[in-house]
PDB file of C-alpha atoms in Angstrom:
ATOM      1  CA  MET O   1      -0.015  -0.129  -0.055  1.00 73.00           C
ATOM      2  CA  MET O   2       1.435   3.404  -1.226  1.00 89.00           C
ATOM      3  CA  GLU O   3       2.576   5.604   1.935  1.00 95.00           C
ATOM      4  CA  TYR O   4       2.941   9.487   2.248  1.00 97.00           C
ATOM      5  CA  PRO O   5       5.606  10.531   5.097  1.00 97.00           C
ATOM      6  CA  LEU O   6       3.893  13.563   6.909  1.00 97.00           C
ATOM      7  CA  ARG O   7       6.976  15.722   8.206  1.00 97.00           C
ATOM      8  CA  PRO O   8       5.444  17.846  11.176  1.00 98.00           C
ATOM      9  CA  ILE O   9       5.622  21.823  10.261  1.00 98.00           C
ATOM     10  CA  GLY O  10       6.183  22.814  13.931  1.00 98.00           C
ATOM     11  CA  TYR O  11       4.606  21.470  17.671  1.00 98.00           C
ATOM     12  CA  LEU O  12       1.494  22.997  19.491  1.00 98.00           C
ATOM     13  CA  ARG O  13       2.469  24.359  23.312  1.00 98.00           C
ATOM     14  CA  SER O  14      -1.034  24.453  25.444  1.00 96.00           C
ATOM     15  CA  THR O  15      -2.061  24.035  28.617  1.00 94.00           C
ATOM     16  CA  LEU O  16      -4.217  21.378  27.662  1.00 92.00           C
ATOM     17  CA  ARG O  17      -2.130  18.371  28.937  1.00 90.00           C
ATOM     18  CA  ALA O  18      -4.640  15.538  28.852  1.00 84.00           C
ATOM     19  CA  LEU O  19      -7.473  14.466  26.379  1.00 68.00           C
ATOM     20  CA  ASP O  20      -9.758  14.098  29.094  1.00 63.00           C
ATOM     21  CA  GLU O  21      -9.553  18.221  29.343  1.00 49.00           C
ATOM     22  CA  ALA O  22      -9.868  18.669  25.947  1.00 51.00           C
ATOM     23  CA  PRO O  23     -13.088  19.578  25.039  1.00 54.00           C
ATOM     24  CA  ARG O  24     -15.226  17.138  22.664  1.00 54.00           C
ATOM     25  CA  GLN O  25     -16.515  19.926  20.011  1.00 53.00           C
ATOM     26  CA  GLY O  26     -17.878  23.025  22.005  1.00 52.00           C
ATOM     27  CA  LEU O  27     -15.182  25.833  21.754  1.00 53.00           C
ATOM     28  CA  GLU O  28     -16.093  27.084  25.172  1.00 63.00           C
ATOM     29  CA  GLY O  29     -13.333  27.033  27.436  1.00 75.00           C
ATOM     30  CA  ALA O  30     -10.695  26.121  24.666  1.00 89.00           C
ATOM     31  CA  PRO O  31      -7.227  27.855  25.655  1.00 94.00           C
ATOM     32  CA  ASP O  32      -4.853  29.374  23.378  1.00 97.00           C
ATOM     33  CA  ALA O  33      -1.404  28.187  22.168  1.00 98.00           C
ATOM     34  CA  TRP O  34       1.387  28.792  20.815  1.00 98.00           C
ATOM     35  CA  LEU O  35       2.006  27.603  17.594  1.00 98.00           C
ATOM     36  CA  GLU O  36       6.305  26.893  17.204  1.00 98.00           C
ATOM     37  CA  VAL O  37       7.477  26.428  13.848  1.00 98.00           C
ATOM     38  CA  SER O  38      10.112  24.415  13.698  1.00 98.00           C
ATOM     39  CA  PRO O  39      13.250  26.648  12.002  1.00 98.00           C
ATOM     40  CA  ALA O  40      13.411  25.141   8.423  1.00 97.00           C
ATOM     41  CA  PHE O  41       9.986  26.002   7.789  1.00 98.00           C
ATOM     42  CA  VAL O  42       9.961  29.588   9.293  1.00 98.00           C
ATOM     43  CA  GLN O  43      10.094  30.812   5.982  1.00 98.00           C
ATOM     44  CA  GLY O  44       7.167  30.060   4.681  1.00 98.00           C
ATOM     45  CA  LEU O  45       5.336  32.055   7.900  1.00 98.00           C
ATOM     46  CA  LEU O  46       5.504  35.208   5.192  1.00 97.00           C
ATOM     47  CA  GLY O  47       2.477  37.096   4.729  1.00 97.00           C
ATOM     48  CA  ILE O  48       0.661  35.504   8.010  1.00 98.00           C
ATOM     49  CA  ALA O  49      -0.644  38.549  10.496  1.00 97.00           C
ATOM     50  CA  THR O  50      -1.989  39.489  13.753  1.00 98.00           C
ATOM     51  CA  GLY O  51      -5.935  39.121  13.105  1.00 98.00           C
ATOM     52  CA  ASP O  52      -6.079  36.442   9.969  1.00 97.00           C
ATOM     53  CA  GLU O  53      -8.226  33.674  10.712  1.00 97.00           C
ATOM     54  CA  VAL O  54      -6.179  30.117   9.625  1.00 97.00           C
ATOM     55  CA  ILE O  55      -6.939  26.698  10.001  1.00 97.00           C
ATOM     56  CA  VAL O  56      -4.608  24.747  11.985  1.00 98.00           C
ATOM     57  CA  VAL O  57      -4.300  20.671  10.508  1.00 98.00           C
ATOM     58  CA  THR O  58      -2.465  18.828  12.932  1.00 98.00           C
ATOM     59  CA  TRP O  59      -1.506  14.888  13.412  1.00 98.00           C
ATOM     60  CA  LEU O  60      -3.891  13.730  16.470  1.00 96.00           C
ATOM     61  CA  HIS O  61      -0.580  12.030  17.757  1.00 94.00           C
ATOM     62  CA  ARG O  62      -2.358   9.168  20.091  1.00 93.00           C
ATOM     63  CA  ALA O  63      -5.415   7.869  18.805  1.00 95.00           C
ATOM     64  CA  ASP O  64      -6.030   4.781  17.174  1.00 96.00           C
ATOM     65  CA  ARG O  65      -6.024   4.333  13.671  1.00 97.00           C
ATOM     66  CA  ASP O  66      -7.320   1.258  13.556  1.00 98.00           C
ATOM     67  CA  VAL O  67     -11.082   2.418  14.514  1.00 97.00           C
ATOM     68  CA  LEU O  68     -13.222   2.848  11.617  1.00 98.00           C
ATOM     69  CA  GLU O  69     -16.367   2.918  13.911  1.00 98.00           C
ATOM     70  CA  VAL O  70     -17.362   4.997  16.906  1.00 96.00           C
ATOM     71  CA  HIS O  71     -20.416   5.326  19.075  1.00 94.00           C
ATOM     72  CA  PRO O  72     -21.003   9.692  18.671  1.00 89.00           C
ATOM     73  CA  ARG O  73     -19.412  11.996  21.542  1.00 85.00           C
ATOM     74  CA  GLY O  74     -18.422   8.494  23.276  1.00 86.00           C
ATOM     75  CA  ASP O  75     -21.665   8.219  24.036  1.00 90.00           C
ATOM     76  CA  PRO O  76     -22.929   3.949  24.015  1.00 93.00           C
ATOM     77  CA  GLU O  77     -26.433   4.854  24.067  1.00 95.00           C
ATOM     78  CA  ILE O  78     -25.478   6.836  20.223  1.00 94.00           C
ATOM     79  CA  PRO O  79     -25.578   4.414  17.443  1.00 95.00           C
ATOM     80  CA  LEU O  80     -22.221   2.695  15.621  1.00 97.00           C
ATOM     81  CA  ALA O  81     -20.968   5.388  13.193  1.00 97.00           C
ATOM     82  CA  GLY O  82     -18.330   5.423  10.664  1.00 98.00           C
ATOM     83  CA  VAL O  83     -15.589   7.479  11.382  1.00 98.00           C
ATOM     84  CA  PHE O  84     -15.968   9.228   8.531  1.00 98.00           C
ATOM     85  CA  ALA O  85     -18.974  10.570   9.298  1.00 97.00           C
ATOM     86  CA  THR O  86     -17.938  11.673  13.313  1.00 96.00           C
ATOM     87  CA  ARG O  87     -15.310  14.039  14.396  1.00 93.00           C
ATOM     88  CA  SER O  88     -13.848  11.332  16.357  1.00 94.00           C
ATOM     89  CA  PRO O  89     -10.072  11.231  16.725  1.00 94.00           C
ATOM     90  CA  HIS O  90      -9.573   7.635  15.852  1.00 95.00           C
ATOM     91  CA  ARG O  91      -9.665   7.182  11.886  1.00 98.00           C
ATOM     92  CA  PRO O  92      -7.244   5.853   9.870  1.00 98.00           C
ATOM     93  CA  ASN O  93      -5.356   9.055   9.060  1.00 98.00           C
ATOM     94  CA  PRO O  94      -6.036  10.781  12.825  1.00 98.00           C
ATOM     95  CA  LEU O  95      -5.957  14.925  10.988  1.00 97.00           C
ATOM     96  CA  GLY O  96      -7.053  16.928  12.996  1.00 96.00           C
ATOM     97  CA  LEU O  97      -9.216  20.517  11.227  1.00 96.00           C
ATOM     98  CA  HIS O  98      -8.727  23.737  13.996  1.00 96.00           C
ATOM     99  CA  ARG O  99      -9.811  26.919  12.904  1.00 95.00           C
ATOM    100  CA  VAL O 100      -8.795  29.923  14.594  1.00 97.00           C
ATOM    101  CA  THR O 101      -7.628  33.410  15.215  1.00 97.00           C
ATOM    102  CA  VAL O 102      -3.913  34.321  15.073  1.00 98.00           C
ATOM    103  CA  ARG O 103      -3.377  36.028  18.678  1.00 98.00           C
ATOM    104  CA  GLU O 104       0.473  37.371  17.755  1.00 98.00           C
ATOM    105  CA  VAL O 105       2.986  36.732  15.279  1.00 97.00           C
ATOM    106  CA  SER O 106       6.439  36.582  17.442  1.00 96.00           C
ATOM    107  CA  SER O 107      10.139  34.978  15.487  1.00 92.00           C
ATOM    108  CA  GLY O 108       8.749  31.344  14.020  1.00 95.00           C
ATOM    109  CA  ARG O 109       5.438  31.509  16.512  1.00 97.00           C
ATOM    110  CA  LEU O 110       2.580  32.364  16.330  1.00 98.00           C
ATOM    111  CA  ARG O 111       0.171  32.623  19.512  1.00 98.00           C
ATOM    112  CA  ILE O 112      -3.739  30.770  18.298  1.00 98.00           C
ATOM    113  CA  GLY O 113      -6.597  29.993  19.508  1.00 97.00           C
ATOM    114  CA  PRO O 114      -9.086  28.599  20.842  1.00 95.00           C
ATOM    115  CA  ILE O 115      -7.735  25.236  19.980  1.00 95.00           C
ATOM    116  CA  GLU O 116      -8.331  22.023  22.012  1.00 92.00           C
ATOM    117  CA  ALA O 117      -5.411  20.599  20.916  1.00 94.00           C
ATOM    118  CA  ILE O 118      -3.399  18.615  24.034  1.00 94.00           C
ATOM    119  CA  ASP O 119       0.390  20.123  24.561  1.00 96.00           C
ATOM    120  CA  GLY O 120       3.262  18.257  21.806  1.00 97.00           C
ATOM    121  CA  THR O 121       0.510  18.280  19.354  1.00 97.00           C
ATOM    122  CA  PRO O 122       2.229  17.869  15.931  1.00 98.00           C
ATOM    123  CA  VAL O 123       1.132  20.448  13.450  1.00 98.00           C
ATOM    124  CA  ILE O 124       0.875  19.652   9.863  1.00 98.00           C
ATOM    125  CA  ASP O 125      -0.105  22.476   7.698  1.00 98.00           C
ATOM    126  CA  VAL O 126      -1.093  25.676   8.428  1.00 98.00           C
ATOM    127  CA  LYS O 127      -3.934  27.795   6.019  1.00 97.00           C
ATOM    128  CA  PRO O 128      -5.847  30.863   5.207  1.00 96.00           C
ATOM    129  CA  VAL O 129     -10.431  30.664   5.829  1.00 94.00           C
ATOM    130  CA  LEU O 130     -11.534  31.779   1.903  1.00 75.00           C
ATOM    131  CA  VAL O 131     -14.361  33.690   2.451  1.00 60.00           C
ATOM    132  CA  ASP O 132     -15.413  33.821  -0.591  1.00 47.00           C
ATOM    133  CA  SER O 133     -14.904  29.964  -1.563  1.00 44.00           C
ATOM    134  CA  ALA O 134     -16.552  26.665  -0.996  1.00 43.00           C
ATOM    135  CA  ASP O 135     -13.308  25.472   0.438  1.00 46.00           C
ATOM    136  CA  ALA O 136     -13.396  24.104   4.268  1.00 45.00           C
TER     137      ALA O 136
ATOM    138  CA  MET A   1      13.165  14.262  12.024  1.00 74.00           C
ATOM    139  CA  MET A   2       9.335  12.443  13.371  1.00 89.00           C
ATOM    140  CA  GLU A   3       7.414  11.332  10.896  1.00 95.00           C
ATOM    141  CA  TYR A   4       4.295   9.936  10.225  1.00 97.00           C
ATOM    142  CA  PRO A   5       2.550   7.750   7.578  1.00 97.00           C
ATOM    143  CA  LEU A   6       0.387   8.585   5.904  1.00 97.00           C
ATOM    144  CA  ARG A   7      -2.087   5.366   3.518  1.00 97.00           C
ATOM    145  CA  PRO A   8      -4.527   6.924   1.411  1.00 98.00           C
ATOM    146  CA  ILE A   9      -8.100   6.069   2.137  1.00 98.00           C
ATOM    147  CA  GLY A  10      -9.247   5.859  -1.690  1.00 98.00           C
ATOM    148  CA  TYR A  11      -8.966   8.164  -4.683  1.00 98.00           C
ATOM    149  CA  LEU A  12     -10.793  10.349  -6.640  1.00 98.00           C
ATOM    150  CA  ARG A  13     -12.654   9.147 -10.115  1.00 98.00           C
ATOM    151  CA  SER A  14     -12.432  12.406 -11.797  1.00 96.00           C
ATOM    152  CA  THR A  15     -13.239  14.258 -15.632  1.00 94.00           C
ATOM    153  CA  LEU A  16     -10.147  16.843 -14.312  1.00 92.00           C
ATOM    154  CA  ARG A  17      -7.132  15.573 -15.725  1.00 90.00           C
ATOM    155  CA  ALA A  18      -4.784  17.617 -15.259  1.00 84.00           C
ATOM    156  CA  LEU A  19      -2.993  20.555 -13.248  1.00 68.00           C
ATOM    157  CA  ASP A  20      -4.529  23.146 -15.693  1.00 63.00           C
ATOM    158  CA  GLU A  21      -7.874  22.205 -16.348  1.00 48.00           C
ATOM    159  CA  ALA A  22      -8.581  22.822 -12.418  1.00 51.00           C
ATOM    160  CA  PRO A  23      -9.855  26.461 -11.462  1.00 53.00           C
ATOM    161  CA  ARG A  24      -7.614  28.144  -9.151  1.00 53.00           C
ATOM    162  CA  GLN A  25      -9.967  29.000  -6.256  1.00 53.00           C
ATOM    163  CA  GLY A  26     -13.233  29.427  -7.978  1.00 52.00           C
ATOM    164  CA  LEU A  27     -15.955  26.746  -7.675  1.00 53.00           C
ATOM    165  CA  GLU A  28     -17.184  27.497 -11.228  1.00 63.00           C
ATOM    166  CA  GLY A  29     -16.865  24.606 -13.790  1.00 75.00           C
ATOM    167  CA  ALA A  30     -14.958  22.706 -10.447  1.00 89.00           C
ATOM    168  CA  PRO A  31     -16.862  19.199 -11.810  1.00 94.00           C
ATOM    169  CA  ASP A  32     -18.385  16.433  -9.189  1.00 97.00           C
ATOM    170  CA  ALA A  33     -15.796  13.265  -9.159  1.00 98.00           C
ATOM    171  CA  TRP A  34     -16.050   9.992  -7.253  1.00 98.00           C
ATOM    172  CA  LEU A  35     -14.267   9.095  -4.297  1.00 98.00           C
ATOM    173  CA  GLU A  36     -13.348   5.245  -4.480  1.00 98.00           C
ATOM    174  CA  VAL A  37     -13.144   4.103  -1.191  1.00 98.00           C
ATOM    175  CA  SER A  38     -10.854   1.055  -0.545  1.00 98.00           C
ATOM    176  CA  PRO A  39     -12.038  -2.269   0.799  1.00 98.00           C
ATOM    177  CA  ALA A  40     -10.055  -2.495   4.053  1.00 97.00           C
ATOM    178  CA  PHE A  41     -11.606   1.838   4.755  1.00 98.00           C
ATOM    179  CA  VAL A  42     -15.806   1.584   4.062  1.00 98.00           C
ATOM    180  CA  GLN A  43     -16.548   0.331   7.281  1.00 98.00           C
ATOM    181  CA  GLY A  44     -15.631   3.944   7.872  1.00 98.00           C
ATOM    182  CA  LEU A  45     -18.904   5.132   5.625  1.00 98.00           C
ATOM    183  CA  LEU A  46     -21.281   3.884   8.382  1.00 97.00           C
ATOM    184  CA  GLY A  47     -23.743   7.405   8.053  1.00 97.00           C
ATOM    185  CA  ILE A  48     -22.388   9.205   5.291  1.00 98.00           C
ATOM    186  CA  ALA A  49     -25.546  10.030   3.536  1.00 97.00           C
ATOM    187  CA  THR A  50     -26.875  11.813   0.471  1.00 98.00           C
ATOM    188  CA  GLY A  51     -27.253  15.615   0.939  1.00 98.00           C
ATOM    189  CA  ASP A  52     -23.971  15.809   3.571  1.00 97.00           C
ATOM    190  CA  GLU A  53     -21.451  18.812   3.677  1.00 97.00           C
ATOM    191  CA  VAL A  54     -18.380  16.937   4.043  1.00 97.00           C
ATOM    192  CA  ILE A  55     -14.633  17.995   3.593  1.00 97.00           C
ATOM    193  CA  VAL A  56     -12.219  15.973   1.847  1.00 98.00           C
ATOM    194  CA  VAL A  57      -8.638  15.471   3.010  1.00 98.00           C
ATOM    195  CA  THR A  58      -6.433  14.945  -0.099  1.00 98.00           C
ATOM    196  CA  TRP A  59      -2.952  14.376  -0.904  1.00 98.00           C
ATOM    197  CA  LEU A  60      -1.929  16.792  -3.718  1.00 96.00           C
ATOM    198  CA  HIS A  61       0.898  14.526  -5.395  1.00 94.00           C
ATOM    199  CA  ARG A  62       2.020  16.091  -7.872  1.00 93.00           C
ATOM    200  CA  ALA A  63       2.711  19.010  -5.835  1.00 95.00           C
ATOM    201  CA  ASP A  64       6.292  20.707  -4.973  1.00 96.00           C
ATOM    202  CA  ARG A  65       7.693  19.834  -1.309  1.00 97.00           C
ATOM    203  CA  ASP A  66      10.032  22.165  -0.655  1.00 98.00           C
ATOM    204  CA  VAL A  67       9.055  24.868  -1.832  1.00 97.00           C
ATOM    205  CA  LEU A  68       8.545  27.477   1.464  1.00 98.00           C
ATOM    206  CA  GLU A  69       7.404  31.225  -0.235  1.00 98.00           C
ATOM    207  CA  VAL A  70       5.327  31.521  -3.536  1.00 96.00           C
ATOM    208  CA  HIS A  71       3.475  34.096  -5.511  1.00 94.00           C
ATOM    209  CA  PRO A  72       0.221  33.510  -4.543  1.00 89.00           C
ATOM    210  CA  ARG A  73      -1.923  32.632  -7.230  1.00 85.00           C
ATOM    211  CA  GLY A  74       1.176  32.262  -9.732  1.00 86.00           C
ATOM    212  CA  ASP A  75       1.158  35.416 -10.420  1.00 90.00           C
ATOM    213  CA  PRO A  76       4.585  36.985  -9.965  1.00 93.00           C
ATOM    214  CA  GLU A  77       2.883  40.766  -9.413  1.00 95.00           C
ATOM    215  CA  ILE A  78       1.685  39.805  -6.426  1.00 94.00           C
ATOM    216  CA  PRO A  79       4.799  39.703  -3.621  1.00 95.00           C
ATOM    217  CA  LEU A  80       6.102  36.366  -2.609  1.00 97.00           C
ATOM    218  CA  ALA A  81       3.919  35.722   0.955  1.00 97.00           C
ATOM    219  CA  GLY A  82       5.079  32.500   2.823  1.00 98.00           C
ATOM    220  CA  VAL A  83       2.791  28.965   1.471  1.00 98.00           C
ATOM    221  CA  PHE A  84       1.181  28.936   5.264  1.00 98.00           C
ATOM    222  CA  ALA A  85      -0.199  32.020   4.294  1.00 97.00           C
ATOM    223  CA  THR A  86      -1.741  30.768   0.406  1.00 96.00           C
ATOM    224  CA  ARG A  87      -3.381  28.335  -0.740  1.00 93.00           C
ATOM    225  CA  SER A  88      -0.819  26.873  -2.707  1.00 94.00           C
ATOM    226  CA  PRO A  89      -1.107  23.378  -3.384  1.00 94.00           C
ATOM    227  CA  HIS A  90       2.972  23.684  -3.360  1.00 95.00           C
ATOM    228  CA  ARG A  91       4.251  22.940   0.700  1.00 98.00           C
ATOM    229  CA  PRO A  92       5.581  20.357   2.755  1.00 98.00           C
ATOM    230  CA  ASN A  93       2.474  18.693   3.882  1.00 98.00           C
ATOM    231  CA  PRO A  94       0.882  19.006   0.275  1.00 98.00           C
ATOM    232  CA  LEU A  95      -2.876  18.366   2.289  1.00 97.00           C
ATOM    233  CA  GLY A  96      -5.873  19.286   0.352  1.00 96.00           C
ATOM    234  CA  LEU A  97      -8.899  20.485   1.962  1.00 96.00           C
ATOM    235  CA  HIS A  98     -12.798  20.448   0.313  1.00 96.00           C
ATOM    236  CA  ARG A  99     -15.745  21.269   1.335  1.00 95.00           C
ATOM    237  CA  VAL A 100     -18.068  19.035  -0.837  1.00 97.00           C
ATOM    238  CA  THR A 101     -21.264  17.804  -1.360  1.00 97.00           C
ATOM    239  CA  VAL A 102     -22.043  14.131  -0.809  1.00 98.00           C
ATOM    240  CA  ARG A 103     -24.100  13.647  -4.322  1.00 98.00           C
ATOM    241  CA  GLU A 104     -24.827   9.440  -4.212  1.00 98.00           C
ATOM    242  CA  VAL A 105     -23.682   7.082  -2.023  1.00 97.00           C
ATOM    243  CA  SER A 106     -23.345   3.629  -3.787  1.00 96.00           C
ATOM    244  CA  SER A 107     -21.280   0.209  -2.641  1.00 92.00           C
ATOM    245  CA  GLY A 108     -17.992   1.688  -1.538  1.00 95.00           C
ATOM    246  CA  ARG A 109     -17.871   4.877  -3.613  1.00 98.00           C
ATOM    247  CA  LEU A 110     -18.828   8.758  -2.916  1.00 98.00           C
ATOM    248  CA  ARG A 111     -20.309  10.917  -5.228  1.00 98.00           C
ATOM    249  CA  ILE A 112     -19.497  13.970  -4.748  1.00 98.00           C
ATOM    250  CA  GLY A 113     -18.744  17.876  -5.121  1.00 97.00           C
ATOM    251  CA  PRO A 114     -17.774  20.375  -7.073  1.00 96.00           C
ATOM    252  CA  ILE A 115     -13.687  19.015  -6.469  1.00 95.00           C
ATOM    253  CA  GLU A 116     -11.151  20.439  -8.116  1.00 92.00           C
ATOM    254  CA  ALA A 117      -8.577  18.215  -7.102  1.00 94.00           C
ATOM    255  CA  ILE A 118      -7.550  15.987 -10.973  1.00 94.00           C
ATOM    256  CA  ASP A 119      -8.372  12.216 -11.497  1.00 96.00           C
ATOM    257  CA  GLY A 120      -6.444   9.403  -8.749  1.00 97.00           C
ATOM    258  CA  THR A 121      -5.622  12.654  -6.102  1.00 97.00           C
ATOM    259  CA  PRO A 122      -5.620  10.001  -3.053  1.00 98.00           C
ATOM    260  CA  VAL A 123      -8.060  10.516  -0.280  1.00 98.00           C
ATOM    261  CA  ILE A 124      -6.827  10.933   3.098  1.00 98.00           C
ATOM    262  CA  ASP A 125      -9.850  11.290   5.092  1.00 98.00           C
ATOM    263  CA  VAL A 126     -13.386  12.942   4.690  1.00 98.00           C
ATOM    264  CA  LYS A 127     -15.023  15.249   8.528  1.00 97.00           C
ATOM    265  CA  PRO A 128     -18.242  16.003   8.472  1.00 96.00           C
ATOM    266  CA  VAL A 129     -18.836  19.700   8.270  1.00 94.00           C
ATOM    267  CA  LEU A 130     -19.707  21.359  11.977  1.00 75.00           C
ATOM    268  CA  VAL A 131     -22.421  23.703  12.020  1.00 60.00           C
ATOM    269  CA  ASP A 132     -22.575  24.874  15.160  1.00 47.00           C
ATOM    270  CA  SER A 133     -18.953  25.052  15.709  1.00 44.00           C
ATOM    271  CA  ALA A 134     -15.447  27.348  14.574  1.00 43.00           C
ATOM    272  CA  ASP A 135     -13.734  24.111  13.286  1.00 46.00           C
ATOM    273  CA  ALA A 136     -12.566  24.308   9.979  1.00 45.00           C
TER     274      ALA A 136
END
């Protein structure tokens, strides 16, 4: 089977230390975090400014990649659904999509939030939100 | 450097055969396509229905991963910007995010669109759009 190697462009530094603390979907209480970009990729930040809305793509490194069905929201009363019909972190390629605001741009790092991802989460990509397009 | 292996869950079957045909951002003219899911992952589709709005994550397999700055929209008159400030396909981890409508659910495949990605593009993930959240 073909595989493609993802290389983290940086890591999140957050006060969230454990999955249990992370809210499942709501944003109430999700903190801001620092995205520390690795030196090799800092050049790619040129043009990102405070106030920008961006999509941060993370690799949910603690997820179980062998899961194909889950009870939505972890509730056993809810019938099983395929992971592609849910936002479960457990899925074959555990990518997280986080729409956040850039709070501050510093040397080689961005303050972003709110974001429900734990400290140390690898970051794979950052993209601007396109307001005049149906792109995600 | 840490790497994570992405495994395609399926591939797009589209009438778009070349990058030149793909519109850069606009959706005018972007066709529908079939997402053919590999047998090992079909179980993950359970619950996806016609009319759903989903985010399809692709791997832009022809992109140049060494690019960190581009002229937006390929226009040399526009000053260079970091790839993380643009939607350029050329970036360290060339993930494409496509918000599409599910047109039809068939055995092991989804008809989706509109989507500006060429025939044979690997698909990495499918996620529901969350309307009541700031998630992408």
